[in-house]
PDB file of C-alpha atoms in Angstrom:
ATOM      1  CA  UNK A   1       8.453  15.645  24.942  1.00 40.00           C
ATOM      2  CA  UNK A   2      10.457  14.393  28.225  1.00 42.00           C
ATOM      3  CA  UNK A   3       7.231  11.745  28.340  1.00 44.00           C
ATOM      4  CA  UNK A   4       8.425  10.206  24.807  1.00 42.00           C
ATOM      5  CA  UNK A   5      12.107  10.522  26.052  1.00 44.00           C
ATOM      6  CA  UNK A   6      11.686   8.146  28.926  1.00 41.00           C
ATOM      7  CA  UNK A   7       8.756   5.984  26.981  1.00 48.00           C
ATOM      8  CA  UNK A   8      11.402   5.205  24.313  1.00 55.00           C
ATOM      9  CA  UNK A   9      12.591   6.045  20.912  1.00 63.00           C
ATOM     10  CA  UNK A  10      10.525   5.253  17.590  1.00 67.00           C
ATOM     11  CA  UNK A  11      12.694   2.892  15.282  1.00 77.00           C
ATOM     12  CA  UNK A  12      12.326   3.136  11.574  1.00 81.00           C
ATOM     13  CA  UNK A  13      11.064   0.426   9.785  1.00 85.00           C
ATOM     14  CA  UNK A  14      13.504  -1.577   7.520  1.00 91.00           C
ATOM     15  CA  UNK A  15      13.665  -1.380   4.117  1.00 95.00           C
ATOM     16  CA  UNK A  16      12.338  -4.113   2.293  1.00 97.00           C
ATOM     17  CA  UNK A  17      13.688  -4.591  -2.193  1.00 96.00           C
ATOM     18  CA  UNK A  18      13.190  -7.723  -4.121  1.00 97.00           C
ATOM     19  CA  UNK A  19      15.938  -8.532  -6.727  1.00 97.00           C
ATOM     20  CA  UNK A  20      14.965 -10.832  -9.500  1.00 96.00           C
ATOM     21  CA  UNK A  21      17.051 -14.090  -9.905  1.00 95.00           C
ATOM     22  CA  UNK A  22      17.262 -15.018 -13.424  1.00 93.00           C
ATOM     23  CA  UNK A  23      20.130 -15.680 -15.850  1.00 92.00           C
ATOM     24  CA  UNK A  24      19.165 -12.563 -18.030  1.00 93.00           C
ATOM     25  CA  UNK A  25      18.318  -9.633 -16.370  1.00 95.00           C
ATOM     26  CA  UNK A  26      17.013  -6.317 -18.425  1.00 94.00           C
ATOM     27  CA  UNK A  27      17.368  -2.462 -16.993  1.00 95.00           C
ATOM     28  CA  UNK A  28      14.513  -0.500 -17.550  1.00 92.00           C
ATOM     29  CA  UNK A  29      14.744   2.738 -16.384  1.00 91.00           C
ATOM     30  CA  UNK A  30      16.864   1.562 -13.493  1.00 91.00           C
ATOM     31  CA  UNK A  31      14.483  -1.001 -12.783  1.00 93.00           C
ATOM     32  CA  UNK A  32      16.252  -5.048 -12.806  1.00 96.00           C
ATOM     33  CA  UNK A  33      13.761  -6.293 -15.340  1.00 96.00           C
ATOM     34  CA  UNK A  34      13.096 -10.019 -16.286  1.00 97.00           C
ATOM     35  CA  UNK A  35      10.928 -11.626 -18.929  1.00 95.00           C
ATOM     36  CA  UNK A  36       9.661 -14.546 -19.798  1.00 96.00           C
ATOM     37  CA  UNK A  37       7.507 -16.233 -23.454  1.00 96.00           C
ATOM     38  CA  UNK A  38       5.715 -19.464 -23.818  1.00 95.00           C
ATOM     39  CA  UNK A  39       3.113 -19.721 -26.966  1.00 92.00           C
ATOM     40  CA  UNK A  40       3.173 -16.178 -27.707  1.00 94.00           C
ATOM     41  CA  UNK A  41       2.399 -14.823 -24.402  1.00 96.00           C
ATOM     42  CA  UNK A  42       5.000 -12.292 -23.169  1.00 96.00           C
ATOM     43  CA  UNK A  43       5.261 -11.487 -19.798  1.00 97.00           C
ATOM     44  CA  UNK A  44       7.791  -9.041 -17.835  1.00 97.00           C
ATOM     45  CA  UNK A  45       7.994  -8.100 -14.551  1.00 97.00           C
ATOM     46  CA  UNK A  46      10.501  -6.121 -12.185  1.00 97.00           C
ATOM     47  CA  UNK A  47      10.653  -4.817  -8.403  1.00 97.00           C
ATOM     48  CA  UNK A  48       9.171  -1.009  -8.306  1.00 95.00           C
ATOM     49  CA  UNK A  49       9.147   0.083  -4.888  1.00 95.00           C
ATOM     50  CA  UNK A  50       7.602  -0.628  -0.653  1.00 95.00           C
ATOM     51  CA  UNK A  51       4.585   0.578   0.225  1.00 92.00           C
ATOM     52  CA  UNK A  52       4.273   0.855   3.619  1.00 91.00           C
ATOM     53  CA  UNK A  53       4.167  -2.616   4.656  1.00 94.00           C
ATOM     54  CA  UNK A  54       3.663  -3.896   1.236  1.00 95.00           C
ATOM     55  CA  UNK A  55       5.891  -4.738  -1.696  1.00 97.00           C
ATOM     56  CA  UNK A  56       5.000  -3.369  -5.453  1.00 96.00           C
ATOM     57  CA  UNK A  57       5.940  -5.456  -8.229  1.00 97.00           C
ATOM     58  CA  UNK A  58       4.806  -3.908 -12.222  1.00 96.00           C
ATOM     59  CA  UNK A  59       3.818  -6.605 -14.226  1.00 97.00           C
ATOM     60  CA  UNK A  60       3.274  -6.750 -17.873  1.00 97.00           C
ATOM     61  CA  UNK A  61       1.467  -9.240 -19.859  1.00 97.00           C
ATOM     62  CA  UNK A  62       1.415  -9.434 -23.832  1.00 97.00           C
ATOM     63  CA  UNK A  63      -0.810 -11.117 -26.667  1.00 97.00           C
ATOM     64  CA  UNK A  64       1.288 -12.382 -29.097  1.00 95.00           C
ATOM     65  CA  UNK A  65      -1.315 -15.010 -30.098  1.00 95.00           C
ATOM     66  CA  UNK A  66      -4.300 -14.706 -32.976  1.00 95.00           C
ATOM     67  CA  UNK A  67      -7.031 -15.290 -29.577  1.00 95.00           C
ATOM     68  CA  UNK A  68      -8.351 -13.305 -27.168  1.00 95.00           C
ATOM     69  CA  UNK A  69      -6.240 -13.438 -23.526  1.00 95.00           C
ATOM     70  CA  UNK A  70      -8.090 -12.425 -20.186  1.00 95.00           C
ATOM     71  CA  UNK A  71      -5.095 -11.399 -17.897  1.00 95.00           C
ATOM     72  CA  UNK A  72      -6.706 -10.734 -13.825  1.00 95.00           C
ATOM     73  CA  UNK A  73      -4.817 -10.516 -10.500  1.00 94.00           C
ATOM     74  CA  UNK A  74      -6.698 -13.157  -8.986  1.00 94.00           C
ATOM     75  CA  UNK A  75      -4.332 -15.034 -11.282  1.00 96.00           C
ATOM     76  CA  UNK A  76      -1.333 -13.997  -9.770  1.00 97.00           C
ATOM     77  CA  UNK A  77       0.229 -15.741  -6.930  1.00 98.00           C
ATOM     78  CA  UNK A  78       3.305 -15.416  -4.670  1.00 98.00           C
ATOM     79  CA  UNK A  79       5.063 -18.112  -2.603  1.00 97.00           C
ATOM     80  CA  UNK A  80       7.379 -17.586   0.321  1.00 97.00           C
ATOM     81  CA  UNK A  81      10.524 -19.283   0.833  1.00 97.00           C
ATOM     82  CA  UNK A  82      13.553 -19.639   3.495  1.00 95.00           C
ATOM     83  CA  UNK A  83      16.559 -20.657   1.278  1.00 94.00           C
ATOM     84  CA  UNK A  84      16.160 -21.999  -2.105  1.00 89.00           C
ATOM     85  CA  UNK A  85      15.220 -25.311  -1.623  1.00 91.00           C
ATOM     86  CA  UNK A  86      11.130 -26.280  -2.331  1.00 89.00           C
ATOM     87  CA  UNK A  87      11.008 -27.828   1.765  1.00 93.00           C
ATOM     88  CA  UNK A  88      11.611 -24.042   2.991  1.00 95.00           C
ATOM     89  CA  UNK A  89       8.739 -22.794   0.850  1.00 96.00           C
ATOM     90  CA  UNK A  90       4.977 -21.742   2.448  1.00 95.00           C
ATOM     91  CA  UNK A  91       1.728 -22.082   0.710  1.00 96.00           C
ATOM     92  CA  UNK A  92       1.346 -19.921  -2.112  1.00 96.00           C
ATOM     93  CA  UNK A  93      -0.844 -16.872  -1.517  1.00 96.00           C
ATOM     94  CA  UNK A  94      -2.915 -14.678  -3.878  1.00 97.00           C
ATOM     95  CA  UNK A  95      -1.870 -11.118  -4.578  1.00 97.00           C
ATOM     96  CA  UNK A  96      -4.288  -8.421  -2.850  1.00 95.00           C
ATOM     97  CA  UNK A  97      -7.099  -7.987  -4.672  1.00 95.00           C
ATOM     98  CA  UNK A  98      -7.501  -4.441  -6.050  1.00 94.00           C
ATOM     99  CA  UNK A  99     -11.322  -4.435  -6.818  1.00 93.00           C
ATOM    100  CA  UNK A 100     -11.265  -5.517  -2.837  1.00 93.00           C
ATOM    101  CA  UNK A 101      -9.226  -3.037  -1.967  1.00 92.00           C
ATOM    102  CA  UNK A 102     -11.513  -0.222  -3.619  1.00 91.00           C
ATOM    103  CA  UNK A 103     -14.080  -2.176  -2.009  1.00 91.00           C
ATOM    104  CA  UNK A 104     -12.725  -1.681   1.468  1.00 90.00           C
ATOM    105  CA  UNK A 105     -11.518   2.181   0.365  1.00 86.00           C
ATOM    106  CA  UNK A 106     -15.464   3.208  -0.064  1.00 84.00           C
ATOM    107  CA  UNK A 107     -16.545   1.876   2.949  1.00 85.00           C
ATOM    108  CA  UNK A 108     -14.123   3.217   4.740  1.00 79.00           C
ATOM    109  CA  UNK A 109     -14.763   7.057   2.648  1.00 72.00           C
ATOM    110  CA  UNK A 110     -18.610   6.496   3.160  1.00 73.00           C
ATOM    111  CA  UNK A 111     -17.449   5.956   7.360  1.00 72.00           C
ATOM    112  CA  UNK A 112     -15.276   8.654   7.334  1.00 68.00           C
ATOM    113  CA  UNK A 113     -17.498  11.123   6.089  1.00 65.00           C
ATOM    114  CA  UNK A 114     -20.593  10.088   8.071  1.00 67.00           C
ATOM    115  CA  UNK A 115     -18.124  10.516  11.572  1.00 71.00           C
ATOM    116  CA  UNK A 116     -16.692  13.786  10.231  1.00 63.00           C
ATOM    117  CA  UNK A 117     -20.436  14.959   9.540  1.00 61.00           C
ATOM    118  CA  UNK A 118     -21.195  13.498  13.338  1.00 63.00           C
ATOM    119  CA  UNK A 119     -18.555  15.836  14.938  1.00 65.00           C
ATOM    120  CA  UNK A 120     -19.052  18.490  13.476  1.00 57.00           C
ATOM    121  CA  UNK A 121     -22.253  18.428  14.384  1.00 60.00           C
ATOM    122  CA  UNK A 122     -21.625  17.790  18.153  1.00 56.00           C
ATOM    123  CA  UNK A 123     -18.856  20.371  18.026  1.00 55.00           C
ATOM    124  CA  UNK A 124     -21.264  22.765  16.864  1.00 56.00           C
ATOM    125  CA  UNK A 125     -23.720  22.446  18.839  1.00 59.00           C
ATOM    126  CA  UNK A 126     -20.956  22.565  22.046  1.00 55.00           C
ATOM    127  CA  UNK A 127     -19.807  26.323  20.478  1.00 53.00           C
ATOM    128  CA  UNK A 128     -23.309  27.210  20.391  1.00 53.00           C
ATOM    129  CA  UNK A 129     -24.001  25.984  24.084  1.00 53.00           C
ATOM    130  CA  UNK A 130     -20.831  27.702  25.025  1.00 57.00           C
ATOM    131  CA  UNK A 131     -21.797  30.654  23.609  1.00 54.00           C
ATOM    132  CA  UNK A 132     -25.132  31.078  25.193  1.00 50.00           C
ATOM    133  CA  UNK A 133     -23.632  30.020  28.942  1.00 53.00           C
ATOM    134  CA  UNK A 134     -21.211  33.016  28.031  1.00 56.00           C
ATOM    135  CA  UNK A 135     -23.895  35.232  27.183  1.00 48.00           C
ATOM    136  CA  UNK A 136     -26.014  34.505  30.173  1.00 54.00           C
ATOM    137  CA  UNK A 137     -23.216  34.596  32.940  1.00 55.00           C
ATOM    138  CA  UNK A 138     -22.365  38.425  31.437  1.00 49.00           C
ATOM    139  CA  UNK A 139     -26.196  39.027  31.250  1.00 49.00           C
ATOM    140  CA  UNK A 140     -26.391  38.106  35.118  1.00 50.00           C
ATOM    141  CA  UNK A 141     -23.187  39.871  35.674  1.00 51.00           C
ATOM    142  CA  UNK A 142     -20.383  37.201  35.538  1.00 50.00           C
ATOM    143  CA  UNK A 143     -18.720  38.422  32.713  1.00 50.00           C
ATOM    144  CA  UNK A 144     -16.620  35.516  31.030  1.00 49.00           C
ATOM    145  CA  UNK A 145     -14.010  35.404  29.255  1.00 47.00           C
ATOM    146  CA  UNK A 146     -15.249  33.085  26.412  1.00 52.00           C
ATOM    147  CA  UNK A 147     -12.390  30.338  26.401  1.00 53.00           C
ATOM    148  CA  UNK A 148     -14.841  27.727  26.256  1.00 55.00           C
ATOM    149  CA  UNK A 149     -16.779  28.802  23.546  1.00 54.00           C
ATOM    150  CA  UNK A 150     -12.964  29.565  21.631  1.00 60.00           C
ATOM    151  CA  UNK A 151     -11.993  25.703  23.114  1.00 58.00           C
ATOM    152  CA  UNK A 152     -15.001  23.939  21.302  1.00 54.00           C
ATOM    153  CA  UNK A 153     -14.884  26.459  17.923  1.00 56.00           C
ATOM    154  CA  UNK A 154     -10.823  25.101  18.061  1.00 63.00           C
ATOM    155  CA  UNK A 155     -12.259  21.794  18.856  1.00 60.00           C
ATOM    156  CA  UNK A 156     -14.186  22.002  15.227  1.00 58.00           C
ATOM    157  CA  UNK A 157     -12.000  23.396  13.376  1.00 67.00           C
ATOM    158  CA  UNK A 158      -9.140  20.860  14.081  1.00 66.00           C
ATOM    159  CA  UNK A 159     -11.765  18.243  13.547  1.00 58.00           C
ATOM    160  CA  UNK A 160     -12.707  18.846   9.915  1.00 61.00           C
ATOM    161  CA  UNK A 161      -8.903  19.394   9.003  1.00 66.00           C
ATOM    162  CA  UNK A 162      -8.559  15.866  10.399  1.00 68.00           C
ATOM    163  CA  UNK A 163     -11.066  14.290   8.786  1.00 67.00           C
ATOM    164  CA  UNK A 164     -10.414  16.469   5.454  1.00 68.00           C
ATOM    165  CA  UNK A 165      -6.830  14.962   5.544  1.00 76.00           C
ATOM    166  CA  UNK A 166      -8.500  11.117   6.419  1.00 78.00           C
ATOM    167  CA  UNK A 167     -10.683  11.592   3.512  1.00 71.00           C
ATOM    168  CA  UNK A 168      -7.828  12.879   0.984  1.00 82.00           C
ATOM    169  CA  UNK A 169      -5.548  10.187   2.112  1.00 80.00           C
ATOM    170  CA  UNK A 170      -8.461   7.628   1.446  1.00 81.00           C
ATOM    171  CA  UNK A 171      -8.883   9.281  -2.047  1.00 84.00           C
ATOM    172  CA  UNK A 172      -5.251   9.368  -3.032  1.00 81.00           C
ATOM    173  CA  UNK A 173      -5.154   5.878  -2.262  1.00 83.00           C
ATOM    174  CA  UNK A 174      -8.142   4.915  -4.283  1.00 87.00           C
ATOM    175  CA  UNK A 175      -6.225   6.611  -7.286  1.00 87.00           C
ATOM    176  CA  UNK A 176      -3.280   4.612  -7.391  1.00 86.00           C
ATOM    177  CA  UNK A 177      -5.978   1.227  -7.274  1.00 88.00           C
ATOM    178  CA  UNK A 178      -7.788   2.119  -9.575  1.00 87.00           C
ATOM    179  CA  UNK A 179      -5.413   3.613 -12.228  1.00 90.00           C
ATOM    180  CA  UNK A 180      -1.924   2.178 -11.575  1.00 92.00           C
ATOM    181  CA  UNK A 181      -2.551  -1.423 -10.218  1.00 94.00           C
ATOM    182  CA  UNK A 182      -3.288  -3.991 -12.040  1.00 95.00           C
ATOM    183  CA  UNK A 183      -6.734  -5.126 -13.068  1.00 95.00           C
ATOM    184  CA  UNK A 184      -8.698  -7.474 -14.672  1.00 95.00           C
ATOM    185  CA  UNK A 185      -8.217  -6.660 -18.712  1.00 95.00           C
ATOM    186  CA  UNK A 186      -9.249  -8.572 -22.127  1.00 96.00           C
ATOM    187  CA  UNK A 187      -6.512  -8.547 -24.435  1.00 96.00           C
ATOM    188  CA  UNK A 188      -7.187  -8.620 -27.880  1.00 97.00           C
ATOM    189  CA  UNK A 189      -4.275 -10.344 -30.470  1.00 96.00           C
ATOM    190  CA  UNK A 190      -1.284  -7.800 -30.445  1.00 95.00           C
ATOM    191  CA  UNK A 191      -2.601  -6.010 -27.319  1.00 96.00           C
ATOM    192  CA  UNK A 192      -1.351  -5.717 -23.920  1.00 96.00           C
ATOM    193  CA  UNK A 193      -1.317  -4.857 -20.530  1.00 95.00           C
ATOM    194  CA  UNK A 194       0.476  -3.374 -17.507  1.00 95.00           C
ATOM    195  CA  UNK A 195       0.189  -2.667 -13.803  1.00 95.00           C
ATOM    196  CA  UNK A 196       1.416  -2.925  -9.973  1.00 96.00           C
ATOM    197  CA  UNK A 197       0.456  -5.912  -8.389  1.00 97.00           C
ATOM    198  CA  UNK A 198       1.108  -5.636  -4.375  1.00 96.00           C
ATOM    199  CA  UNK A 199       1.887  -7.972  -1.778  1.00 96.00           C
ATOM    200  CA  UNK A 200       2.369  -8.305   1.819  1.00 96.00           C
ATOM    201  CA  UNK A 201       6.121  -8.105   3.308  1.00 96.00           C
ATOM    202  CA  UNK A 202       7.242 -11.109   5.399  1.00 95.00           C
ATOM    203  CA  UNK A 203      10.965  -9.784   7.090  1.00 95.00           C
ATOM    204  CA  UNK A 204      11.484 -13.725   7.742  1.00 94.00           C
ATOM    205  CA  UNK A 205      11.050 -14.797   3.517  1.00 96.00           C
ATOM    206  CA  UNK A 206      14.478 -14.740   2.050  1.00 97.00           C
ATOM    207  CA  UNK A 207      12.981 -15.820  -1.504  1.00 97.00           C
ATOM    208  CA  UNK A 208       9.789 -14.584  -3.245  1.00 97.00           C
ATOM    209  CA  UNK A 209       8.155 -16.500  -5.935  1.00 97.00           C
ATOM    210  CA  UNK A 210       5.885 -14.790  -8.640  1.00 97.00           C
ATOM    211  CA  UNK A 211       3.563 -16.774 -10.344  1.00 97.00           C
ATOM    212  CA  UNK A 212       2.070 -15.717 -13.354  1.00 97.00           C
ATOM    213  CA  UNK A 213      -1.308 -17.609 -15.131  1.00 96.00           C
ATOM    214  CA  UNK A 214      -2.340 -16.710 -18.676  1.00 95.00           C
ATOM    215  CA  UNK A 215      -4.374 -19.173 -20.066  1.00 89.00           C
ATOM    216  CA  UNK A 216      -2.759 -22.334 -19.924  1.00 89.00           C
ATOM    217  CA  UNK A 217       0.780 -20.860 -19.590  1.00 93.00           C
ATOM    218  CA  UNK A 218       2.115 -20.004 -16.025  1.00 96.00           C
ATOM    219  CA  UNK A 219       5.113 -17.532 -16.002  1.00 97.00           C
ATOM    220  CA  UNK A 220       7.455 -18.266 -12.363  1.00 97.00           C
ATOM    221  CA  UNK A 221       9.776 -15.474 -11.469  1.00 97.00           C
ATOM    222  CA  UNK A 222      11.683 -15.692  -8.758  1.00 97.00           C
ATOM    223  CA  UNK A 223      13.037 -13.023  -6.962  1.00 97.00           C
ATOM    224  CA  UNK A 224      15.933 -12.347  -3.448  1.00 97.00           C
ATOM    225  CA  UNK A 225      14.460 -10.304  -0.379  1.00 97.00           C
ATOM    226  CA  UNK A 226      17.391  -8.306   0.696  1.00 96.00           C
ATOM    227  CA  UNK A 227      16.368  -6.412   3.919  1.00 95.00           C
ATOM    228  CA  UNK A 228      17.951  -3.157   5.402  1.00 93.00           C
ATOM    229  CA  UNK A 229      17.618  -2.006   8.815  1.00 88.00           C
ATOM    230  CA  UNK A 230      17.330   1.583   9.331  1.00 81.00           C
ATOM    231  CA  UNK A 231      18.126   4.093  12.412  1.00 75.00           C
ATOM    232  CA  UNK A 232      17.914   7.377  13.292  1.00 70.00           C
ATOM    233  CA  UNK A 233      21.292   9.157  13.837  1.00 70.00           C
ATOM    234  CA  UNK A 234      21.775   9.497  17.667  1.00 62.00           C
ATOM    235  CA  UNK A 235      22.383  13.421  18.724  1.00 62.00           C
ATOM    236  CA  UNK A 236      22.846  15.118  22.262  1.00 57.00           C
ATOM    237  CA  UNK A 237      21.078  13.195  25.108  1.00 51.00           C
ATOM    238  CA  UNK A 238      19.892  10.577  22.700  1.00 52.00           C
ATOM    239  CA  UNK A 239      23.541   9.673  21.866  1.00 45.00           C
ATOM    240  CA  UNK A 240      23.919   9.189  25.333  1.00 47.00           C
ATOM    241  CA  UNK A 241      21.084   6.839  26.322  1.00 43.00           C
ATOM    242  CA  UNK A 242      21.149   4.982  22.986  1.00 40.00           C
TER     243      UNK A 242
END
């Protein structure tokens, strides 16, 4: 503890909300909502929360034609800007992919559980060679007092609840991809569609394009970046040094 005190203190990070621009702005649940139509296609979107160092948008797409509608992520763009003028603006970027994402989730559960199976083998085999050393130095009358073999049985145990909590974070996270973001979908007439789409936050991007393609329509929403810095209220010796 006095280590961290000199190293330094831990800042949070800033919050990061995207407000939608648009002459006619929709609550929903609390949520500033905008939509847009063009040939029957309906699409709505609105600001739902940070994630870590990304930014969820929920995104809902419509088929109010008589044809069949494909709506997919890979479809969905984004496009930072400085101010609102076109010269401030950097390349558009594709949303993350979620069927890469799940992609990257499984290898990284298949790693995870082929390094927890790894130590715990080690481990073991440490409280086992622990053990015996224990057994023999009493047996030749060194009696000890067993802390290694009680170290490396600690040693295991806090090893699997690691890795047990590695693995459920990995599978909490492969929920919310698979059944809340949005992905690839085949709209029959009069059906529709909904789901998060993420992005990546950029502190310096003061305006964030969203732009939408279904079939030949392309929905552009665009929304403000208003970004909040956040501290940790100062108490005893941390008041004074800060």
């Amino acid at each position: 503890m006095i280590a961290v005190a000199f190293i330094g203190c831990a800042t949070p990070a800033p919050l990061v909300r995207l407000n939608p621009k648009a002459a006619e702005i929709i609550w929903v649940a609390g949520r500033a909502s905008v939509r847009k139509e063009n040939g029957g296609v309906r699409v709505a979107t609105a600001f739902e929360h940070q994630d870590g160092p990304l930014l969820c948008l929920r995104l809902e797409v419509e088929n109010g034609t008589e044809a069949r509608l494909e709506v997919d992520p890979k479809n969905v763009t984004f496009t930072k800007c400085g101010d609102e003028t076109v010269a401030s603006c950097a390349p558009s970027q594709f949303v993350i992919d979620p069927e890469q994402a799940l992609a990257d989730l499984d290898v990284a559960q298949s790693r995870g559980m082929a390094q927890a199976a790894n130590t715990q083998a080690l481990l073991g085999t440490l409280v086992l060679l622990n053990a015996v050393g224990d057994l023999s130095s009493a047996a030749h009358g060194h009696p000890s007092s067993g802390l290694n073999t009680m170290a490396a049985a600690d040693l295991m145990e806090n090893g699997a609840a690691t890795s047990n909590n590695t693995l459920a974070t990995i599978a909490w996270r492969r929920q919310i991809w698979s059944n809340q973001a949005l992905r690839r979908n085949t709209l029959d007439p009069g059906q529709g569609a909904a789901g998060l789409v993420y992005l990546p936050i950029d502190l310096r991007a003061n305006y964030i394009w969203l732009h939408v393609r279904v079939a030949e329509s392309l929905f552009q929403f665009r929304f403000e970046q208003v970004v909040t810095q956040t501290a940790l209220p100062a108490t005893g010796a941390q008041a004074r040094r800060f």
